[in-house]
Amino acid sequence: MTYRAPVTDIAFALKHSAGFGSALAEGLYGDLDEDVVDAVLAEAGRFASDIIAPLNTVGDRQGARFKDGIVTTPDGWRQAYRDWAAAGWNGLSAPTEWGGQGLPHAINSACNEMWNSASLAFGIGVILTMGAVEALMAHGSERLKKIYVPKLVSGEWTGTMQLTEPQAGSDVGALRTKAERAGDGTYRLTGQKIFITYGEHDLTDNIIHFVLARLPDAPAGTRGLSLFLVPKFLPNADGSPGARNDVRAHSIEHKLGIHASPTCTMVYGDQGGAIGYLIGEENRGMACMFTMMNQARLAVALQGVAIAERSTQQALAYARDRKQGRAAGAKEVSSAIIAHPDVRRMLLSMRSQTRAARAICYATAVAIDRAHRSADEHDRQAAQERASLLTPVAKAYATDVGVEVSSLGIQVHGGMGYIEETGAAQHYRDARITAIYEGTNGIQAIDLVTRKLPLAQGATAKGHVAELRRTVERVRAANNPAFGATGARLGEAVDSLERTTSWLLGRSLDDASLAGATPYLRLFATATGGALLAEEALAAARVGSEPEGRIAIARFFAEHLAPTSSGLEREVIEGAESVSDLALA
Ligand SMILES: Cc1cc2nc3c(=O)[nH]c(=O)nc-3n(C[C@H](O)[C@H](O)[C@H](O)COP(=O)(O)OP(=O)(O)OC[C@H]3O[C@@H](n4cnc5c(N)ncnc54)[C@H](O)[C@@H]3O)c2cc1C
């Protein structure tokens, strides 16, 4: 079964739980109105469903192919990419002065979800180009921006992000690729990068690499890294691709999923050194790379939502069609499997977690918009801190949800899910990488506990907990029997989050806080996702948009998933001691 973009759900989540509706009403986005937003989402949904989604299977079966340094993408991909770029989707949220459309980051995030539901292997390439544009605009010289930004915004050229080397994965500071000053303001790069997404391909006439490397006199670790722009072809004066630079793809990987996305080993300096241009300042490369990585982390989070949505659609369709056994009280001999409560439990778990992850991602995107656009400095600062706090939560939770939901998608299909022809297995294989790249989910949890909780001396996290509590109060005040135990169970989840947050803030960084980082992140996401779903349900009851369905989803999440919070609290606070080496001896 192919994908239909859930444009109504996406618009509803944006407007009613992520804060986009109120931002629009208060004028954060100037004269942008709801009709334009709806029209953009509808058109993106059409393109994703009709043009990209049909390529997902051929992308998986044919994969990217490598021969003599050249990568060929699967049949139909080059045309689809070119049509997509020509329609202006690449520059949706880029500034108008650089050829973009200046639309909110939140709208671009919603579109990113749709490109990735259609095909994760397609979506990951464009995510990186968008991140490259952000980094270049924030840190590049005027000269570099003039040459490269317009072509990256239009999608005429693509960007890559290059950190990883064999000895330097999570530990980026261990990288060894060398950059030497050429004496004319440029640099020469030598070394090797591995696992580089779309490092080589045939979609565009040029590829612009964003490469972390180390100068000979640089300090050790991440403080000694600089970021360089290294074009595959050096542009001529008229902007056309000119001489070939000294960088090439050596090979591509054979991997579990996203087969159509080429994962390349890149070699720099076979002929003396690839010409590179410094972005930002020498030894300040990590700060520039973080601009790119933060953007990419939210986009990868949306990949998690995207694959969960697609898996859920497919499982739901199958469960309505497949007949097995007689459901309790049914008249027919054989019932559709959706009539069995255990199958409905799986489907509800899929849908509610997908929507919870979506709401967290969109709330993060709106916070990023506010941090860039608000006229009030205090508001900008608070929004920046909220975005920083939510980004690792969005990345790790949404991608874990992508993996778990696509696994449940197979389960709903039974044996047919394990057979490749239904496509459910591809979603599971494709989803798995999202929990690993852009910083593994373990590293996200450590980031949350060690860097994000202490923001503003803990005030950002405490303010977030207080906001969740206000949602719980609103649910209780609504006094609507359809909500069942939503208020009570969410209230308990927020209590657990509050106690655990205080416990972590009250201790200095040690093995116990690191051992509890992953369960803490899950607890944080569970309380937050549950509250955002409750906000959607309250809004649905107010505006009359499918109130029964949205209340039922919020209620399911609160009654079936939020209760895990008390276990997660215990795991964080009491479980550290048993995370020891002894049991692994
Ligand atoms: C398909 C694919 C595409 C990719 N695309 C790109 C790309 O475009 N550009 C790029 O630069 N890289 C890319 N990567 C690399 C990716 O970002 C890394 O694989 C990832 O960051 C993890 O690094 P690693 O593989 O070296 O694992 P390791 O760092 O060796 O980690 C192994 C395990 O140890 C854990 N761990 C490591 N350090 C710590 C610590 N300090 N505390 C707690 N736990 C720790 C990790 O969480 C993980 O579970 C890609 C990888 C793949 C497979």
Coordinates of C-alpha atoms and ligand atoms in Angstrom, one line a residue, residues 124 128 160-172 193-199 210 253 255-258 261-264 289 293 297 433 435-444 446 514, ligand 1:
I124 CA 17.7 12.4 4.1
L128 CA 21.5 17.7 4.7
T160 CA 26.8 17.0 2.6
M161 CA 27.8 17.0 6.2
Q162 CA 31.1 15.3 7.0
L163 CA 32.3 14.4 10.5
T164 CA 32.7 10.7 10.8
E165 CA 36.0 8.8 10.4
P166 CA 36.8 5.2 11.3
Q167 CA 38.2 6.2 14.8
A168 CA 35.8 9.2 15.2
G169 CA 32.1 8.6 15.5
S170 CA 30.3 9.8 18.6
D171 CA 33.8 11.2 19.6
V172 CA 34.0 13.8 16.9
K193 CA 35.7 10.3 5.8
I194 CA 33.3 7.4 6.2
F195 CA 29.5 6.9 6.1
I196 CA 28.9 10.1 4.2
T197 CA 25.3 10.4 3.1
Y198 CA 24.9 11.5 -0.6
G199 CA 28.7 12.1 -0.7
F210 CA 30.9 20.6 4.6
E253 CA 28.2 0.8 1.9
K255 CA 23.4 -1.7 4.5
L256 CA 20.2 -2.7 6.3
G257 CA 17.9 0.0 4.9
I258 CA 17.6 3.3 3.0
S261 CA 20.7 6.8 -0.1
P262 CA 24.4 6.4 -1.1
T263 CA 26.6 6.1 2.1
C264 CA 30.0 6.9 0.8
M289 CA 28.7 22.4 12.6
M293 CA 23.5 19.5 13.3
R297 CA 18.6 16.6 14.4
I433 CA 19.3 4.1 11.1
A435 CA 18.2 6.2 16.0
I436 CA 21.9 6.0 15.1
Y437 CA 22.9 8.9 12.8
E438 CA 22.9 12.6 13.8
G439 CA 24.2 11.5 17.2
T440 CA 23.0 8.2 18.6
N441 CA 20.0 8.3 20.8
G442 CA 22.2 7.5 23.8
I443 CA 24.2 10.6 23.0
Q444 CA 21.0 12.6 22.8
I446 CA 23.4 12.4 27.6
L514 CA 24.6 9.1 33.0
Ligands
LIG1 C1 23.7 5.1 6.9 C2 24.5 6.0 7.6 C3 24.6 7.4 7.2 C4 25.4 8.3 7.9 N1 25.6 9.5 7.4 C5 26.6 10.3 7.9 C6 26.9 11.6 7.3 O1 26.3 12.0 6.3 N2 27.9 12.3 7.8 C7 28.6 11.9 8.9 O2 29.5 12.6 9.4 N3 28.3 10.7 9.5 C8 27.3 9.9 9.1 N4 27.0 8.7 9.6 C9 27.8 8.3 10.8 C10 26.9 8.4 12.1 O3 26.6 9.7 12.4 C11 27.7 7.6 13.2 O4 27.6 6.2 12.8 C12 27.1 7.8 14.6 O5 27.3 9.2 15.0 C13 27.7 6.9 15.6 O6 29.0 6.8 15.5 P1 29.7 5.4 15.5 O7 29.1 4.6 14.3 O8 31.2 5.6 15.4 O9 29.4 4.7 16.8 P2 30.2 4.8 18.2 O10 30.5 6.2 18.5 O11 31.3 3.8 18.2 O12 29.0 4.3 19.2 C14 28.8 2.9 19.5 C15 27.8 2.8 20.7 O13 28.4 3.4 21.8 C16 27.7 4.5 22.4 N5 28.6 5.5 22.9 C17 29.6 6.1 22.2 N6 30.2 7.0 23.0 C18 29.5 7.1 24.1 C19 29.6 7.9 25.3 N7 30.5 8.9 25.4 N8 28.7 7.7 26.3 C20 27.7 6.8 26.1 N9 27.6 6.0 25.1 C21 28.5 6.1 24.0 C22 26.8 5.0 21.2 O14 25.6 5.6 21.7 C23 26.5 3.7 20.5 O15 25.4 3.0 21.0 C24 26.2 7.8 9.0 C25 26.1 6.5 9.4 C26 25.3 5.6 8.8 C27 25.3 4.2 9.2

